CSV table of C-alpha atoms and ligand atoms in Angstrom, one decimal:
chain,number,residue,atom,x,y,z
A,8,MET,CA,-166.3,-137.0,-55.1
A,9,ARG,CA,-168.7,-137.4,-52.2
A,10,ILE,CA,-170.4,-134.2,-51.4
A,11,ASP,CA,-170.2,-133.6,-47.4
A,12,ALA,CA,-171.7,-130.1,-47.3
A,13,VAL,CA,-172.6,-127.2,-49.5
A,14,ILE,CA,-172.5,-124.1,-47.4
A,15,LEU,CA,-174.0,-120.7,-48.8
A,16,ARG,CA,-173.0,-117.3,-47.7
A,17,GLU,CA,-173.8,-114.0,-48.0
A,18,LEU,CA,-171.0,-111.3,-47.6
A,19,HIS,CA,-171.0,-107.7,-47.2
A,20,MET,CA,-168.1,-105.8,-48.9
A,21,PRO,CA,-168.0,-102.2,-49.8
A,22,LEU,CA,-166.1,-101.2,-52.9
A,23,VAL,CA,-163.2,-98.8,-52.5
A,24,ARG,CA,-165.0,-96.5,-55.0
A,25,PRO,CA,-168.6,-96.6,-56.4
A,26,PHE,CA,-169.0,-98.1,-59.8
A,27,GLU,CA,-171.4,-96.4,-62.3
A,28,THR,CA,-172.9,-97.8,-65.1
A,29,SER,CA,-175.7,-96.8,-67.6
A,30,PHE,CA,-178.1,-98.6,-65.3
A,31,GLY,CA,-176.9,-97.7,-61.8
A,32,VAL,CA,-174.2,-97.1,-59.2
A,33,THR,CA,-172.9,-99.9,-57.0
A,34,ARG,CA,-171.4,-98.9,-53.7
A,35,ASN,CA,-171.7,-101.9,-51.6
A,36,ARG,CA,-171.3,-105.5,-52.7
A,37,ARG,CA,-173.7,-108.3,-51.6
A,38,VAL,CA,-171.6,-111.4,-52.6
A,39,LEU,CA,-172.8,-114.8,-52.4
A,40,LEU,CA,-170.0,-117.5,-52.1
A,41,ALA,CA,-170.5,-121.3,-52.5
A,42,GLU,CA,-168.2,-123.4,-50.3
A,43,ILE,CA,-168.2,-127.1,-51.0
A,44,GLN,CA,-166.6,-129.7,-48.8
A,45,SER,CA,-165.7,-133.1,-50.4
A,46,GLU,CA,-163.7,-135.7,-48.8
A,47,GLY,CA,-161.3,-133.3,-46.9
A,48,LEU,CA,-161.0,-130.8,-49.7
A,49,THR,CA,-163.1,-127.5,-50.0
A,50,GLY,CA,-163.8,-125.9,-53.3
A,51,TRP,CA,-165.0,-122.4,-53.5
A,52,GLY,CA,-167.4,-120.5,-56.0
A,53,GLU,CA,-168.8,-117.1,-56.3
A,54,CYS,CA,-172.2,-116.0,-57.6
A,55,THR,CA,-171.7,-113.2,-59.8
A,56,ALA,CA,-175.3,-111.8,-59.6
A,57,SER,CA,-175.3,-108.0,-58.7
A,58,GLU,CA,-177.6,-106.6,-55.9
A,59,GLN,CA,-180.3,-105.6,-58.2
A,60,PRO,CA,-182.1,-107.4,-61.2
A,61,TYR,CA,-180.5,-104.5,-63.8
A,62,PHE,CA,-177.7,-106.1,-65.5
A,63,SER,CA,-179.6,-109.5,-65.9
A,64,ALA,CA,-182.8,-110.8,-64.3
A,65,GLU,CA,-180.8,-112.7,-61.6
A,66,TRP,CA,-179.6,-110.9,-58.3
A,67,THR,CA,-178.4,-111.8,-55.0
A,68,ASP,CA,-181.6,-112.6,-53.4
A,69,SER,CA,-182.9,-114.7,-56.4
A,70,ALA,CA,-179.6,-116.6,-56.5
A,71,TRP,CA,-179.9,-117.2,-52.8
A,72,MET,CA,-183.2,-118.6,-53.0
A,73,VAL,CA,-182.6,-120.9,-56.0
A,74,ILE,CA,-179.2,-122.2,-54.6
A,75,LEU,CA,-181.0,-123.1,-51.4
A,76,GLN,CA,-184.2,-124.4,-52.5
A,77,GLU,CA,-183.2,-126.2,-55.8
A,78,LEU,CA,-179.4,-126.1,-56.9
A,79,GLY,CA,-177.8,-126.7,-53.8
A,80,PRO,CA,-179.9,-129.9,-52.6
A,81,MET,CA,-179.3,-131.2,-56.3
A,82,LEU,CA,-175.7,-131.0,-56.3
A,83,ALA,CA,-175.6,-132.5,-52.7
A,84,GLU,CA,-177.5,-135.6,-54.0
A,85,THR,CA,-175.0,-136.4,-56.5
A,86,SER,CA,-171.4,-137.5,-56.4
A,87,PRO,CA,-169.7,-135.4,-59.5
A,88,GLU,CA,-166.3,-136.5,-60.6
A,89,HIS,CA,-166.1,-133.7,-62.9
A,90,GLY,CA,-167.4,-130.1,-63.1
A,91,GLY,CA,-168.6,-130.7,-66.5
A,92,GLU,CA,-171.5,-133.0,-65.1
A,93,CYS,CA,-173.1,-130.1,-63.4
A,94,PRO,CA,-175.2,-128.6,-66.4
A,95,GLY,CA,-176.9,-132.0,-66.5
A,96,THR,CA,-177.6,-132.1,-62.9
A,97,PHE,CA,-179.1,-128.6,-62.8
A,98,ARG,CA,-181.0,-129.0,-66.2
A,99,ARG,CA,-184.5,-129.1,-64.8
A,100,VAL,CA,-183.8,-125.6,-63.3
A,101,ARG,CA,-184.3,-122.9,-66.2
A,102,GLY,CA,-182.0,-120.0,-66.4
A,103,ASN,CA,-180.4,-118.8,-63.3
A,104,HIS,CA,-176.9,-119.2,-64.7
A,105,MET,CA,-175.1,-117.2,-62.2
A,106,ALA,CA,-176.3,-119.2,-59.3
A,107,LYS,CA,-175.5,-122.3,-61.1
A,108,ALA,CA,-172.1,-121.2,-62.0
A,109,ALA,CA,-171.5,-120.4,-58.4
A,110,LEU,CA,-172.0,-124.3,-57.7
A,111,GLU,CA,-170.4,-125.9,-60.9
A,112,ASP,CA,-167.0,-123.6,-60.7
A,113,ALA,CA,-166.6,-124.7,-57.0
A,114,ILE,CA,-166.8,-128.4,-58.4
A,115,TRP,CA,-164.1,-127.4,-61.1
A,116,ASP,CA,-162.0,-126.0,-58.3
A,117,LEU,CA,-162.3,-129.4,-56.1
A,118,GLU,CA,-161.6,-131.3,-59.1
A,119,ALA,CA,-158.3,-129.4,-59.9
A,120,GLN,CA,-157.2,-129.8,-56.1
A,121,ARG,CA,-158.0,-133.7,-56.3
A,122,GLU,CA,-156.1,-134.2,-59.5
A,123,GLY,CA,-153.1,-132.0,-58.4
A,124,PHE,CA,-153.7,-129.5,-61.3
A,125,SER,CA,-153.7,-125.8,-61.4
A,126,LEU,CA,-157.7,-125.0,-62.3
A,127,SER,CA,-155.8,-123.1,-65.8
A,128,GLN,CA,-154.5,-126.5,-66.6
A,129,LEU,CA,-157.7,-128.5,-65.9
A,130,LEU,CA,-159.6,-126.0,-68.2
A,131,GLY,CA,-156.9,-126.5,-71.0
A,132,GLY,CA,-155.2,-123.1,-70.6
A,133,VAL,CA,-152.1,-122.4,-72.7
A,134,ARG,CA,-150.8,-119.1,-71.3
A,135,GLU,CA,-148.6,-118.3,-68.4
A,136,VAL,CA,-149.8,-114.7,-68.0
A,137,ILE,CA,-153.0,-112.7,-69.0
A,138,PRO,CA,-153.1,-109.2,-70.3
A,139,CYS,CA,-155.3,-106.9,-68.4
A,140,GLY,CA,-157.6,-104.1,-69.0
A,141,VAL,CA,-159.7,-101.9,-66.8
A,142,SER,CA,-163.4,-100.9,-67.0
A,143,LEU,CA,-163.9,-97.2,-65.8
A,144,GLY,CA,-167.4,-96.2,-64.4
A,145,ILE,CA,-169.1,-93.2,-65.4
A,146,GLN,CA,-167.3,-90.5,-63.3
A,147,PRO,CA,-168.8,-87.2,-61.8
A,148,SER,CA,-166.7,-85.1,-64.4
A,149,ILE,CA,-164.3,-85.4,-67.4
A,150,PRO,CA,-161.2,-84.1,-65.4
A,151,GLU,CA,-161.8,-86.8,-62.8
A,152,LEU,CA,-162.0,-89.5,-65.6
A,153,MET,CA,-158.8,-88.1,-67.0
A,154,ALA,CA,-157.0,-88.4,-63.6
A,155,THR,CA,-158.3,-92.1,-63.4
A,156,ILE,CA,-157.2,-93.2,-66.8
A,157,GLU,CA,-153.8,-91.6,-65.9
A,158,ARG,CA,-153.6,-93.4,-63.0
A,159,GLU,CA,-154.6,-96.9,-64.8
A,160,LEU,CA,-152.2,-96.6,-67.6
A,161,ALA,CA,-149.2,-95.8,-65.2
A,162,ALA,CA,-150.2,-99.0,-63.3
A,163,GLY,CA,-149.6,-100.8,-66.7
A,164,TYR,CA,-153.2,-101.7,-67.7
A,165,ARG,CA,-153.1,-102.4,-71.6
A,166,ARG,CA,-156.8,-101.4,-72.5
A,167,ILE,CA,-159.1,-98.8,-71.2
A,168,LYS,CA,-162.9,-99.5,-71.5
A,169,LEU,CA,-165.1,-96.5,-70.7
A,170,LYS,CA,-168.7,-97.0,-69.5
A,171,CYS,CA,-170.8,-94.9,-71.6
A,172,LYS,CA,-174.6,-93.6,-71.9
A,173,PRO,CA,-176.2,-90.9,-73.9
A,174,GLY,CA,-174.8,-87.5,-72.5
A,175,TRP,CA,-171.5,-89.5,-71.6
A,176,ASP,CA,-170.0,-90.7,-74.8
A,177,VAL,CA,-168.5,-88.6,-77.8
A,178,GLU,CA,-167.5,-85.7,-75.8
A,179,VAL,CA,-165.7,-87.9,-73.3
A,180,PHE,CA,-164.2,-90.1,-76.3
A,181,GLU,CA,-163.1,-86.8,-78.0
A,182,GLN,CA,-161.2,-85.4,-74.9
A,183,VAL,CA,-159.5,-88.8,-74.0
A,184,ARG,CA,-158.6,-89.4,-77.6
A,185,ASN,CA,-156.9,-85.8,-77.8
A,186,ARG,CA,-154.8,-86.6,-74.6
A,187,TRP,CA,-154.0,-90.2,-75.6
A,188,PRO,CA,-154.1,-90.7,-79.4
A,189,ASN,CA,-152.9,-94.2,-79.3
A,190,ILE,CA,-153.9,-96.1,-76.4
A,191,THR,CA,-156.2,-99.3,-76.8
A,192,LEU,CA,-159.5,-97.6,-75.9
A,193,SER,CA,-163.2,-99.3,-76.0
A,194,CYS,CA,-166.7,-98.4,-74.6
A,195,ASP,CA,-169.5,-100.4,-73.0
A,196,ALA,CA,-173.2,-98.9,-73.2
A,197,ASN,CA,-174.8,-101.6,-71.2
A,198,SER,CA,-178.0,-101.4,-73.5
A,199,ALA,CA,-178.3,-97.6,-73.2
A,200,TYR,CA,-179.1,-97.0,-76.8
A,201,ARG,CA,-181.8,-97.8,-79.3
A,202,LEU,CA,-181.6,-98.5,-83.1
A,203,ARG,CA,-182.9,-94.7,-83.5
A,204,ASP,CA,-179.6,-93.9,-82.2
A,205,ALA,CA,-177.7,-95.4,-85.1
A,206,ASP,CA,-176.6,-92.2,-86.6
A,207,HIS,CA,-174.9,-91.1,-83.5
A,208,LEU,CA,-173.4,-94.5,-82.6
A,209,THR,CA,-171.8,-94.7,-86.3
A,210,SER,CA,-170.0,-91.0,-85.0
A,211,PHE,CA,-168.2,-93.5,-82.6
A,212,ASP,CA,-166.1,-94.8,-85.4
A,213,ALA,CA,-164.2,-91.5,-85.4
A,214,TYR,CA,-162.4,-92.4,-82.1
A,215,ASN,CA,-160.7,-95.8,-83.3
A,216,LEU,CA,-162.3,-97.6,-80.5
A,217,LEU,CA,-161.4,-101.5,-80.3
A,218,MET,CA,-165.2,-102.3,-79.8
A,219,ILE,CA,-168.5,-100.9,-78.6
A,220,GLU,CA,-169.7,-103.3,-76.0
A,221,GLN,CA,-173.8,-104.4,-76.0
A,222,PRO,CA,-174.9,-100.8,-77.3
A,223,LEU,CA,-178.6,-102.1,-77.7
A,224,TRP,CA,-181.1,-104.3,-76.0
A,225,HIS,CA,-179.7,-106.9,-73.4
A,226,ASN,CA,-181.8,-109.8,-75.2
A,227,ASP,CA,-181.0,-108.7,-79.1
A,228,PHE,CA,-179.3,-110.1,-81.9
A,229,TYR,CA,-181.2,-108.8,-85.0
A,230,TYR,CA,-180.9,-105.0,-84.1
A,231,HIS,CA,-177.3,-105.4,-83.4
A,232,SER,CA,-176.7,-107.2,-86.7
A,233,MET,CA,-178.4,-104.3,-88.5
A,234,LEU,CA,-176.4,-101.7,-86.5
A,235,GLN,CA,-173.0,-103.7,-87.2
A,236,LYS,CA,-173.7,-103.3,-90.9
A,237,ARG,CA,-173.5,-99.5,-90.5
A,238,LEU,CA,-170.5,-99.3,-88.0
A,239,ASN,CA,-166.6,-99.7,-88.8
A,240,THR,CA,-166.2,-100.2,-85.2
A,241,PRO,CA,-166.5,-103.9,-83.9
A,242,ILE,CA,-169.6,-104.8,-81.7
A,243,CYS,CA,-168.9,-106.8,-78.9
A,244,LEU,CA,-171.7,-108.6,-77.1
A,245,ASP,CA,-172.0,-109.2,-73.3
A,246,GLU,CA,-175.7,-109.3,-71.8
A,247,SER,CA,-177.1,-110.9,-75.0
A,248,ILE,CA,-174.7,-114.3,-74.9
A,249,HIS,CA,-176.0,-116.9,-72.3
A,250,ASN,CA,-174.6,-119.9,-74.0
A,251,ARG,CA,-172.8,-121.7,-77.2
A,252,ARG,CA,-176.1,-121.4,-79.2
A,253,ASP,CA,-176.4,-117.6,-78.7
A,254,ALA,CA,-172.9,-117.2,-79.6
A,255,LEU,CA,-173.4,-119.2,-82.9
A,256,ALA,CA,-176.7,-117.2,-83.5
A,257,ALA,CA,-174.8,-113.8,-82.9
A,258,ILE,CA,-171.7,-115.0,-85.2
A,259,GLU,CA,-174.0,-116.3,-87.9
A,260,MET,CA,-176.1,-113.2,-88.2
A,261,GLU,CA,-172.9,-110.8,-87.8
A,262,SER,CA,-174.2,-109.1,-84.8
A,263,CYS,CA,-171.0,-108.7,-83.3
A,264,ARG,CA,-167.4,-109.5,-84.2
A,265,ILE,CA,-166.1,-110.0,-80.5
A,266,ILE,CA,-167.5,-111.9,-77.6
A,267,ASN,CA,-167.1,-111.0,-73.9
A,268,ILE,CA,-167.4,-114.5,-71.9
A,269,LYS,CA,-168.7,-113.9,-68.3
A,270,LEU,CA,-168.5,-117.1,-66.2
A,271,GLY,CA,-171.6,-116.5,-64.3
A,272,ARG,CA,-173.7,-115.2,-67.3
A,273,VAL,CA,-173.1,-118.4,-69.2
A,274,GLY,CA,-173.6,-120.6,-66.2
A,275,GLY,CA,-170.2,-121.8,-65.4
A,276,PHE,CA,-166.9,-123.3,-66.9
A,277,SER,CA,-168.3,-125.8,-69.2
A,278,GLU,CA,-170.5,-123.4,-71.0
A,279,ALA,CA,-167.7,-120.6,-70.9
A,280,ILE,CA,-165.5,-123.5,-72.7
A,281,ALA,CA,-168.1,-124.0,-75.3
A,282,VAL,CA,-168.5,-120.5,-76.1
A,283,HIS,CA,-164.8,-120.0,-76.4
A,284,ASN,CA,-164.5,-123.0,-78.5
A,285,ALA,CA,-167.4,-122.0,-80.9
A,286,ALA,CA,-166.0,-118.6,-81.2
A,287,GLN,CA,-162.4,-119.6,-81.8
A,288,GLU,CA,-163.6,-122.1,-84.7
A,289,ARG,CA,-165.1,-119.3,-86.4
A,290,GLY,CA,-162.3,-116.8,-85.9
A,291,ILE,CA,-164.1,-114.3,-83.6
A,292,PRO,CA,-161.8,-113.4,-80.6
A,293,VAL,CA,-163.1,-113.5,-76.8
A,294,TRP,CA,-162.2,-111.7,-73.6
A,295,CYS,CA,-163.2,-112.2,-70.0
A,296,GLY,CA,-165.6,-109.9,-68.7
A,297,GLY,CA,-165.8,-108.8,-64.9
A,298,MET,CA,-168.9,-108.4,-62.5
A,299,LEU,CA,-166.8,-106.8,-59.5
A,300,GLU,CA,-165.8,-110.0,-58.0
A,301,THR,CA,-163.9,-110.8,-55.0
A,302,GLY,CA,-160.7,-112.6,-55.3
A,303,ILE,CA,-162.5,-116.0,-55.5
A,304,GLY,CA,-164.5,-115.2,-58.5
A,305,ARG,CA,-161.4,-113.3,-59.9
A,306,SER,CA,-159.3,-116.5,-59.4
A,307,HIS,CA,-161.6,-118.4,-61.7
A,308,ASN,CA,-161.7,-115.5,-64.3
A,309,ILE,CA,-157.8,-115.8,-64.4
A,310,ALA,CA,-157.7,-119.5,-65.0
A,311,LEU,CA,-160.4,-119.1,-67.7
A,312,SER,CA,-158.4,-116.3,-69.5
A,313,SER,CA,-155.6,-118.7,-70.1
A,314,LEU,CA,-157.5,-120.4,-72.8
A,315,GLU,CA,-156.2,-119.7,-76.4
A,316,ASN,CA,-158.8,-117.6,-77.7
A,317,PHE,CA,-158.7,-115.0,-74.9
A,318,THR,CA,-156.5,-113.0,-77.4
A,319,LEU,CA,-157.9,-109.5,-76.0
A,320,PRO,CA,-157.2,-108.1,-72.7
A,321,GLY,CA,-160.2,-108.5,-70.2
A,322,ASP,CA,-161.7,-106.8,-67.3
A,323,VAL,CA,-159.8,-108.7,-65.1
A,324,SER,CA,-157.9,-106.4,-62.9
A,325,ALA,CA,-156.2,-106.1,-59.3
A,326,SER,CA,-158.2,-106.8,-56.0
A,327,ALA,CA,-157.0,-103.2,-54.7
A,328,ARG,CA,-159.2,-101.7,-57.3
A,329,TYR,CA,-162.3,-102.9,-56.0
A,330,PHE,CA,-161.6,-103.9,-52.0
A,331,LYS,CA,-159.4,-102.4,-49.2
A,332,ASP,CA,-159.2,-106.2,-48.2
A,333,ASP,CA,-159.8,-109.0,-50.7
A,334,ILE,CA,-160.9,-112.3,-49.1
A,335,VAL,CA,-158.0,-114.4,-50.9
A,336,GLU,CA,-154.1,-114.6,-50.1
A,337,PRO,CA,-152.2,-113.4,-52.1
A,338,GLU,CA,-154.5,-110.7,-53.3
A,339,VAL,CA,-154.7,-110.3,-57.0
A,340,THR,CA,-151.8,-108.0,-58.3
A,341,VAL,CA,-151.0,-106.9,-61.9
A,342,SER,CA,-147.4,-106.4,-63.0
A,343,SER,CA,-146.2,-103.0,-64.4
A,344,ALA,CA,-146.5,-104.6,-67.9
A,345,GLY,CA,-150.1,-105.1,-67.2
A,346,GLU,CA,-150.2,-108.7,-66.5
A,347,ILE,CA,-151.6,-111.2,-64.2
A,348,ALA,CA,-149.5,-114.4,-63.7
A,349,ILE,CA,-151.4,-117.5,-63.9
A,350,PRO,CA,-150.9,-119.8,-60.7
A,351,ASP,CA,-149.4,-123.1,-61.3
A,352,THR,CA,-150.2,-124.6,-57.9
A,353,PRO,CA,-153.3,-127.2,-57.6
A,354,GLY,CA,-156.6,-125.6,-57.7
A,355,ARG,CA,-157.5,-121.8,-57.7
A,356,GLY,CA,-153.8,-120.7,-56.5
A,357,TYR,CA,-155.2,-118.3,-54.3
A,358,GLU,CA,-156.0,-119.3,-50.5
A,359,VAL,CA,-159.3,-117.9,-48.9
A,360,ARG,CA,-158.8,-115.8,-45.8
A,361,ALA,CA,-161.3,-118.0,-43.8
A,362,ASP,CA,-161.3,-115.6,-40.7
A,363,LEU,CA,-162.2,-112.5,-42.9
A,364,ILE,CA,-164.8,-114.4,-44.7
A,365,GLU,CA,-166.5,-115.3,-41.3
A,366,ARG,CA,-166.5,-111.7,-40.3
A,367,LEU,CA,-167.9,-110.4,-43.3
A,368,THR,CA,-170.6,-112.9,-43.6
A,369,VAL,CA,-174.2,-111.8,-42.8
A,370,ARG,CA,-176.0,-114.9,-43.6
A,371,LYS,CA,-175.2,-118.7,-43.9
A,372,GLU,CA,-176.9,-121.6,-44.7
A,373,THR,CA,-175.7,-125.5,-44.8
A,374,ILE,CA,-177.3,-127.4,-47.5
A,375,ARG,CA,-177.7,-131.1,-47.5
A,376,ALA,CA,-179.1,-133.6,-49.8
A,377,ARG,CA,-183.3,-133.6,-49.6
A,378,GLU,CA,-183.5,-137.3,-49.1
A,379,LEU,CA,-181.3,-137.1,-46.0
A,380,VAL,CA,-183.2,-134.0,-44.6
A,381,ALA,CA,-186.6,-135.9,-45.1
B,25,OSB,O1,-171.0,-104.7,-68.4
B,25,OSB,O2,-169.1,-105.5,-68.1
B,25,OSB,C1,-170.0,-105.2,-67.8
B,25,OSB,C2,-169.7,-104.5,-63.9
B,25,OSB,C3,-171.0,-104.8,-63.3
B,25,OSB,C4,-172.0,-105.2,-64.4
B,25,OSB,C5,-171.6,-105.3,-65.6
B,25,OSB,C6,-170.3,-105.0,-66.1
B,25,OSB,C7,-169.6,-104.7,-65.2
B,25,OSB,C8,-168.1,-104.0,-65.6
B,25,OSB,C9,-167.0,-103.8,-64.6
B,25,OSB,O3,-167.7,-103.7,-66.7
B,25,OSB,C10,-165.8,-105.1,-65.0
B,25,OSB,C11,-165.0,-105.4,-63.5
B,25,OSB,O4,-164.1,-104.6,-63.4
B,25,OSB,O5,-165.4,-106.3,-62.9
B,26,MG,MG1,-170.4,-105.3,-70.3
C-alpha cells in the first residue's frame, strides 16, 4: 500500500461526566487521531494517551511530537502490506506505544478495507457479539455511586468495575455488596497501594470480587506476585503489561491470574494479539481495557474483543457514556443483554463523521516522507 498522507489531528471533546481515578480527574479529552490515506482508501487510528503523564509516561503532547517527528515520517517512507509490519518499521523508537498504536491500528483498518474483511475477521476474531462491562470512576458520595450502578445494571452491563483508592474501597464494597450480593464486581486501584497495605488488601477477599486490577506499582511484577500469594481474589495487571514478554513474566511469576489488554499500552494490534495468544496458551483469561476512547478507538477495541480468549467482559461500553456526540456513525450502542454486535462490513464497521471531526479539530499536521520533504 502506497502511503499518500498521514494526517495527525488533535480534537477537544468534553466528557459527559468527569471520570475520577486514584491518580486524577478527567473532564475534557484531548484526542489525537491519525488518518492515513492510501490509494483511495482512508484508515483511522486513535492515540489513547491521556492528557497528563499520570497513567503512563506517554501523554497527548509527547505522542503528538513523536508521531510528527519520528513515527509519521518513518511510516510515510514505507509501503506496508500488513499492519503487522509496523512494529519493525518503528523499532528504532523506544517505548511510545500509544503513539505507535495510533499508526499501526490505522494500517490494519486500511488492510481490512482493501481485503474486504471486517477488522474482526482480519484479526482472527471468533465472536459475533462481545459482553460489556463498565468502569465507574470514584464518585462524590456513596449514594451517587449506588445510583450510577443501578443505572448501568438497568442498561444491561454484565460487570461493574469500581475505581478505588485508600479511603474509597472496603466501605464502598460493603455497601455495594449488601445491595447487590450476586453481581459480577471488580475493582481497579491504578497503583494506589503499597505492599505495606497487604493486610488491608486481603480484606477485599470478603467481597467476592472477580479481580483486583493493578493494586501496586505501575512497573512491578515482583511485589504483585508476593501480594497474589496472600490473596484469594485474582490480581489483574493493566499498567505493568507492555508486551508479550511482560505477560510471560507476570504469568510465570504468578503476579496475576488475569490480564487487561489495552491496544495503546501494548503498541497496537500485533502486540495485542501476541499478548492474547501467550495468555491463552497458559490458561490466563484476558479482557479489553478502555482509555475513554472516541468511537474510532472504541471500534478497534470491539474488533480486538472478538478474539477467542477475551472471555471476560471488557471496559468497552456505549459511546453515550462518554460523549454527547461521538465522531462515528452509528455511535456504539449496547443491547439490553449487555452486548455489542461485532460489525461484519469491511474495515472498522463504523463510519467517521468527517464534518464533526473537522469542527472539533484544534490542530492538524500533514506528515510526508522525509526524503520528499528534503
Ligand atoms: O485503568 O482502566 C484504567 C481510564 C483511563 C485511564 C485508565 C483506566 C481507565 C478506565 C476507563 O478504567 C475505561 C473506559 O471506560 O474507557
Ligand atoms: Mg486499569
